[in-house]
mmCIF file of C-alpha atoms in Angstrom:
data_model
loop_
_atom_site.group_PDB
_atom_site.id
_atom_site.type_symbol
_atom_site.label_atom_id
_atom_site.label_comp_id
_atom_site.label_asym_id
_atom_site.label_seq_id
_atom_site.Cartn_x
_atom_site.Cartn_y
_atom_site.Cartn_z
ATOM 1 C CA UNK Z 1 -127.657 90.944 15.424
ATOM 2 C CA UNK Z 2 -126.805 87.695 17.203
ATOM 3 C CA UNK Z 3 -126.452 89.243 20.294
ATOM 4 C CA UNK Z 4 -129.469 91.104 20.500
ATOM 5 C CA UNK Z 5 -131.483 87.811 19.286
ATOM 6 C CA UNK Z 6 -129.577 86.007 22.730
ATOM 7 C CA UNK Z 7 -130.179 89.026 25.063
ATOM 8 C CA UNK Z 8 -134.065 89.427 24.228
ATOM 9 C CA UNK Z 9 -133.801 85.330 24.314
ATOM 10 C CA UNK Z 10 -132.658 85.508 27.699
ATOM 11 C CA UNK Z 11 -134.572 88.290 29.125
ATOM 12 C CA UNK Z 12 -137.854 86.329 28.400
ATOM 13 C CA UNK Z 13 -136.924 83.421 29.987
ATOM 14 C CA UNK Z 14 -135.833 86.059 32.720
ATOM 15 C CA UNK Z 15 -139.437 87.277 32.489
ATOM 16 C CA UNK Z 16 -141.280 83.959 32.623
ATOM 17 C CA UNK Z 17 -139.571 82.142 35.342
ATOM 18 C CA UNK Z 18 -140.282 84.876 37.222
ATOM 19 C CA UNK Z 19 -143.876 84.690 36.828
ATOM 20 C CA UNK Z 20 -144.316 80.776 37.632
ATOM 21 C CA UNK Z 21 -145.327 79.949 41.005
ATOM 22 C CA UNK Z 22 -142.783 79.100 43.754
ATOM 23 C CA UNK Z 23 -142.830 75.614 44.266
ATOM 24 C CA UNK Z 24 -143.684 73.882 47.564
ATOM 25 C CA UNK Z 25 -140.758 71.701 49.122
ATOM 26 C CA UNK Z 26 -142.434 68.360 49.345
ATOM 27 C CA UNK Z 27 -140.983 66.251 52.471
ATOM 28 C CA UNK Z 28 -140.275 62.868 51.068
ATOM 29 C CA UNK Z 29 -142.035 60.589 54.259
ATOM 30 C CA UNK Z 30 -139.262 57.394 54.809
ATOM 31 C CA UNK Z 31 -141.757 54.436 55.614
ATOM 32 C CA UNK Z 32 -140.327 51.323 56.955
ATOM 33 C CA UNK Z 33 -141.699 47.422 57.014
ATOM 34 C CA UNK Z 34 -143.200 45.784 59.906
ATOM 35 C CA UNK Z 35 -140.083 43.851 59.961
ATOM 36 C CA UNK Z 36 -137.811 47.085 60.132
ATOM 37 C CA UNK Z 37 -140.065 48.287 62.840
ATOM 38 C CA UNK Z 38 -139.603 45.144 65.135
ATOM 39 C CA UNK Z 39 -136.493 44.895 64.989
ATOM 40 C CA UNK Z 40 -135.699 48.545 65.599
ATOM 41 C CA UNK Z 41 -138.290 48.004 68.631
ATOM 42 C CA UNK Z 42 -135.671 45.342 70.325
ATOM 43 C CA UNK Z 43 -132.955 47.860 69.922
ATOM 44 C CA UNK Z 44 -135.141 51.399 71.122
ATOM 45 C CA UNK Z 45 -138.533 51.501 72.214
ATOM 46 C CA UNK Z 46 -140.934 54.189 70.893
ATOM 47 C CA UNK Z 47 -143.833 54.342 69.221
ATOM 48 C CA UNK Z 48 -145.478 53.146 66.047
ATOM 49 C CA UNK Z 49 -147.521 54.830 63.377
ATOM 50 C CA UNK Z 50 -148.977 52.862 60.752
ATOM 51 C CA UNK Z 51 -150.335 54.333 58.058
ATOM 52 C CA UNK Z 52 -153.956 52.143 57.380
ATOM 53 C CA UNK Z 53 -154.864 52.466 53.423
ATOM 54 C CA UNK Z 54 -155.861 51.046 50.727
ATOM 55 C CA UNK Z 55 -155.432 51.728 46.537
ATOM 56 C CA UNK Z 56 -159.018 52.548 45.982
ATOM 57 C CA UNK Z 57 -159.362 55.215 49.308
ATOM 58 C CA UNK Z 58 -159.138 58.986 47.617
ATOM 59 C CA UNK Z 59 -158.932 60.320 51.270
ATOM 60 C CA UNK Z 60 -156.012 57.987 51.376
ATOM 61 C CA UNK Z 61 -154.366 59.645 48.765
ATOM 62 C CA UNK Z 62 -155.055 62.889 49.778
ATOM 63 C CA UNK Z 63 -153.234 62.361 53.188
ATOM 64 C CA UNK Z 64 -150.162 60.981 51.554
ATOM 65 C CA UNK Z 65 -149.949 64.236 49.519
ATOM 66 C CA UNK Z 66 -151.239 66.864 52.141
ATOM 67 C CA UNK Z 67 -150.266 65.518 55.171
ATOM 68 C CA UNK Z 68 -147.501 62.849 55.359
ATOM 69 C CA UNK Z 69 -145.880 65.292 52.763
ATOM 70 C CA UNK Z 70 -145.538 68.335 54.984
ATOM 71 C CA UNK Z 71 -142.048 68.726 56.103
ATOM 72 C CA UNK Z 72 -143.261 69.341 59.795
ATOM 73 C CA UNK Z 73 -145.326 65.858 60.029
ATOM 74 C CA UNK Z 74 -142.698 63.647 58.389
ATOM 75 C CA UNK Z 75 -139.854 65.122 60.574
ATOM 76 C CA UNK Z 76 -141.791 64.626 63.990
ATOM 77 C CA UNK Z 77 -142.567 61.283 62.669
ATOM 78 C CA UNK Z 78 -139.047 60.376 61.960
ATOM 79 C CA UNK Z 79 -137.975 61.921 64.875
ATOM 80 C CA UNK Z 80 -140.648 59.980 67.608
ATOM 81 C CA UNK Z 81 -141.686 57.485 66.020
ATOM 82 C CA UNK Z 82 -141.602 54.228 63.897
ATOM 83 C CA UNK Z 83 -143.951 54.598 60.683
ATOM 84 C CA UNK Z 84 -145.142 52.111 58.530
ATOM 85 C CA UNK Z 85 -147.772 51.918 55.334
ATOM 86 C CA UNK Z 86 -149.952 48.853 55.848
ATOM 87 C CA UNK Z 87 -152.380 48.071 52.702
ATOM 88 C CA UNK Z 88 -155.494 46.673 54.550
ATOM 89 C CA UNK Z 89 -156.671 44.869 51.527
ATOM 90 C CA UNK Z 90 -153.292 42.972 51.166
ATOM 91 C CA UNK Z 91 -153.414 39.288 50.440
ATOM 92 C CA UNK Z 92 -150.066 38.553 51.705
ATOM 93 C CA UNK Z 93 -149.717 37.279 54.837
ATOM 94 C CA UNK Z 94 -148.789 39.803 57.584
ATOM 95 C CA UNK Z 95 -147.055 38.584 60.548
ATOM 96 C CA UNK Z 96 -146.681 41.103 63.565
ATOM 97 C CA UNK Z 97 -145.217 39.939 67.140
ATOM 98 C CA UNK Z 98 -144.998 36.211 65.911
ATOM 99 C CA UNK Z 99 -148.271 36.245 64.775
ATOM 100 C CA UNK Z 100 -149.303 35.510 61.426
ATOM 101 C CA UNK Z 101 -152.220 37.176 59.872
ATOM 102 C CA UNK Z 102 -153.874 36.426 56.318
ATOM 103 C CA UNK Z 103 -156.444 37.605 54.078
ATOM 104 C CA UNK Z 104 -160.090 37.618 54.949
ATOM 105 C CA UNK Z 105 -162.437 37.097 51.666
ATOM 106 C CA UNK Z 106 -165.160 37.540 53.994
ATOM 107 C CA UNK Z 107 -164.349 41.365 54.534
ATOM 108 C CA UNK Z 108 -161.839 41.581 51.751
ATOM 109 C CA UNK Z 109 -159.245 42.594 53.701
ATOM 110 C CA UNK Z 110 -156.314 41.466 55.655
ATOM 111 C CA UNK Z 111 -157.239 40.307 59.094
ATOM 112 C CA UNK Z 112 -154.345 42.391 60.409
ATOM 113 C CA UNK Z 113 -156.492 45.188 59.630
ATOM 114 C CA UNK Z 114 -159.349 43.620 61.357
ATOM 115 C CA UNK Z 115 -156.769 43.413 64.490
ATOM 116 C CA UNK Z 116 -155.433 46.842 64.115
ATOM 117 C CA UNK Z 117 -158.906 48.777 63.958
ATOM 118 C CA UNK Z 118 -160.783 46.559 66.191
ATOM 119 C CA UNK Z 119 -162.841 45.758 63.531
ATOM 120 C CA UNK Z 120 -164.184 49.080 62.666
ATOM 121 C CA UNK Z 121 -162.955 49.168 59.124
ATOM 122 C CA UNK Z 122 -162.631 52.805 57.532
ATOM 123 C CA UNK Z 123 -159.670 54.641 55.668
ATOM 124 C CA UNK Z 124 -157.439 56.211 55.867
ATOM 125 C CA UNK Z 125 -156.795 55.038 59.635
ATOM 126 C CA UNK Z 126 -153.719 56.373 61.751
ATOM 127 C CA UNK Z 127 -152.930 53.607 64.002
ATOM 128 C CA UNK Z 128 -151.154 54.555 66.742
ATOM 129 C CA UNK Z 129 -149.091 51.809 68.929
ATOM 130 C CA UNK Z 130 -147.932 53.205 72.195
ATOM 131 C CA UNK Z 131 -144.413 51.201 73.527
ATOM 132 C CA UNK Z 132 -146.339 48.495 75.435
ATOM 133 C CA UNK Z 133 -149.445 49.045 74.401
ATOM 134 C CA UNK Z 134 -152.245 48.009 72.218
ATOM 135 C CA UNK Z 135 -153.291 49.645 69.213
ATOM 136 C CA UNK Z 136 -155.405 52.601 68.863
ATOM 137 C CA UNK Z 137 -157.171 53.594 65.618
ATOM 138 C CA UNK Z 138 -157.974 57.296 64.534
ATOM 139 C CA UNK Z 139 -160.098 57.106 61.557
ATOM 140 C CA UNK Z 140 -160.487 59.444 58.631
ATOM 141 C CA UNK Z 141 -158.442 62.149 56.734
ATOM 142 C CA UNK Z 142 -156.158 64.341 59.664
ATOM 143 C CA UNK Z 143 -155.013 67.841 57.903
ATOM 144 C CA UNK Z 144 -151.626 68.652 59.602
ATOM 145 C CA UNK Z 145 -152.763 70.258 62.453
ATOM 146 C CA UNK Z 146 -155.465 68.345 62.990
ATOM 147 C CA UNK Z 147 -152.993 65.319 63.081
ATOM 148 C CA UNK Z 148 -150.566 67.527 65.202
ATOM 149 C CA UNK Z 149 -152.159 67.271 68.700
ATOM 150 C CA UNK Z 150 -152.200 63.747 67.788
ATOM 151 C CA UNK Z 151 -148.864 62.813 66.934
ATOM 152 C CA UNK Z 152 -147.478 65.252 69.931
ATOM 153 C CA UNK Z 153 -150.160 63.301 72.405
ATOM 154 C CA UNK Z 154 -148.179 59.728 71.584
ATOM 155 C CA UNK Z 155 -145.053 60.398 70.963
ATOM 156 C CA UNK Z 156 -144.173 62.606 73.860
ATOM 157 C CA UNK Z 157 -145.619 59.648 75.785
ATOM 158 C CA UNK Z 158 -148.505 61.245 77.330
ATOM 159 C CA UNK Z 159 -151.010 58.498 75.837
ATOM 160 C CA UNK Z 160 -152.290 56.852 79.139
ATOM 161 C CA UNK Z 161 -150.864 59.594 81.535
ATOM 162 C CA UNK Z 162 -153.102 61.867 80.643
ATOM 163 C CA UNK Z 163 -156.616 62.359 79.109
ATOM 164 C CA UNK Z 164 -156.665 63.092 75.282
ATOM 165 C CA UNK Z 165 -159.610 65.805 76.632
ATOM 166 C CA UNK Z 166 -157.246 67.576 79.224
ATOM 167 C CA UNK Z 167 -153.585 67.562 77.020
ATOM 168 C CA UNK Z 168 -155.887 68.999 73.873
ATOM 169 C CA UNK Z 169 -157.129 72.035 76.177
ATOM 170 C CA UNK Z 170 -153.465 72.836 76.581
ATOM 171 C CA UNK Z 171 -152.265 72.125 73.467
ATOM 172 C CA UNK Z 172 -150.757 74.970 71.539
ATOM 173 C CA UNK Z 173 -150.892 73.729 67.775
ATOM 174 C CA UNK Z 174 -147.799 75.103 65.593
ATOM 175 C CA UNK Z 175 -148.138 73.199 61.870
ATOM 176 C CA UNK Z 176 -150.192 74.302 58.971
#
């Protein structure tokens, strides 16, 4: 009687982990600090992401868990480039290239932020920082492969080389 209490035991579990949905592998995205990224920059030059948010932005949220969480965006990123999470609203001071930047109560937000987007404040914002070159600012939510052509466009270096019009029209997108 025991037996057959264990085996019908064990062919329902059988049964219902069958029927849950696979899960998704979730690619955990390694983020650095501004301060990790500079010095890394002295010792090999490439380019820098920075991830623009704040903890308010739903959009922002939404991109951490849809798009910096697919396996094919966080390994380009750790291969090409040098990623970092800035809050824009932060208080604390920010210092980037020996320059220190603070909070602005007149925006409410960091004046790095201010720096980083020209002043045209939205989130999320993918800031992209070519090596030896000033930033440039994508705003809004970027699905994977919207953010693909992207990504590819900076960190094989073509940023400045070539029109972001003319490498799109021969871009062959491969994420999803």
């Amino acid at each position: 009687m025991q037996a057959l209490k264990l085996s019908v035991l064990f062919r329902w579990d059988l049964i219902f982990s069958c029927a849950q949905k696979p899960v998704e592998k979730v690619e955990k995205m390694k983020w650095m600090t501004l301060q990790a990224v500079e010095d890394s920059l002295q010792v090999l030059k490439r380019p820098v992401l920075i991830d623009l948010y704040t903890d308010w932005c739903g959009w922002c949220k939404v991109m951490d868990k849809k798009t910096y969480a697919n396996k094919n965006v966080s390994s380009y990123l750790q291969e090409k480039f040098y990623s970092v999470k800035v809050d824009a609203e932060s208080r604390k001071d920010i210092t980037w290239k020996g320059k220190a930047y603070t909070y602005n109560r007149d925006y409410k937000t960091n004046d790095f932020a201010i720096y980083l987007t020209a002043g045209q404040l939205s989130y999320p914002t993918t800031v992209f920082i070519p090596v030896d070159g000033e930033p440039q600012a994508i705003p809004g939510y970027l699905t994977p492969a919207e953010f693909e052509s992207l990504v590819k466009y900076f960190g094989e270096g073509k940023f400045g080389k070539v029109s972001f019009d003319e490498y799109q029209r021969n871009f062959k997108s491969s994420w999803r």
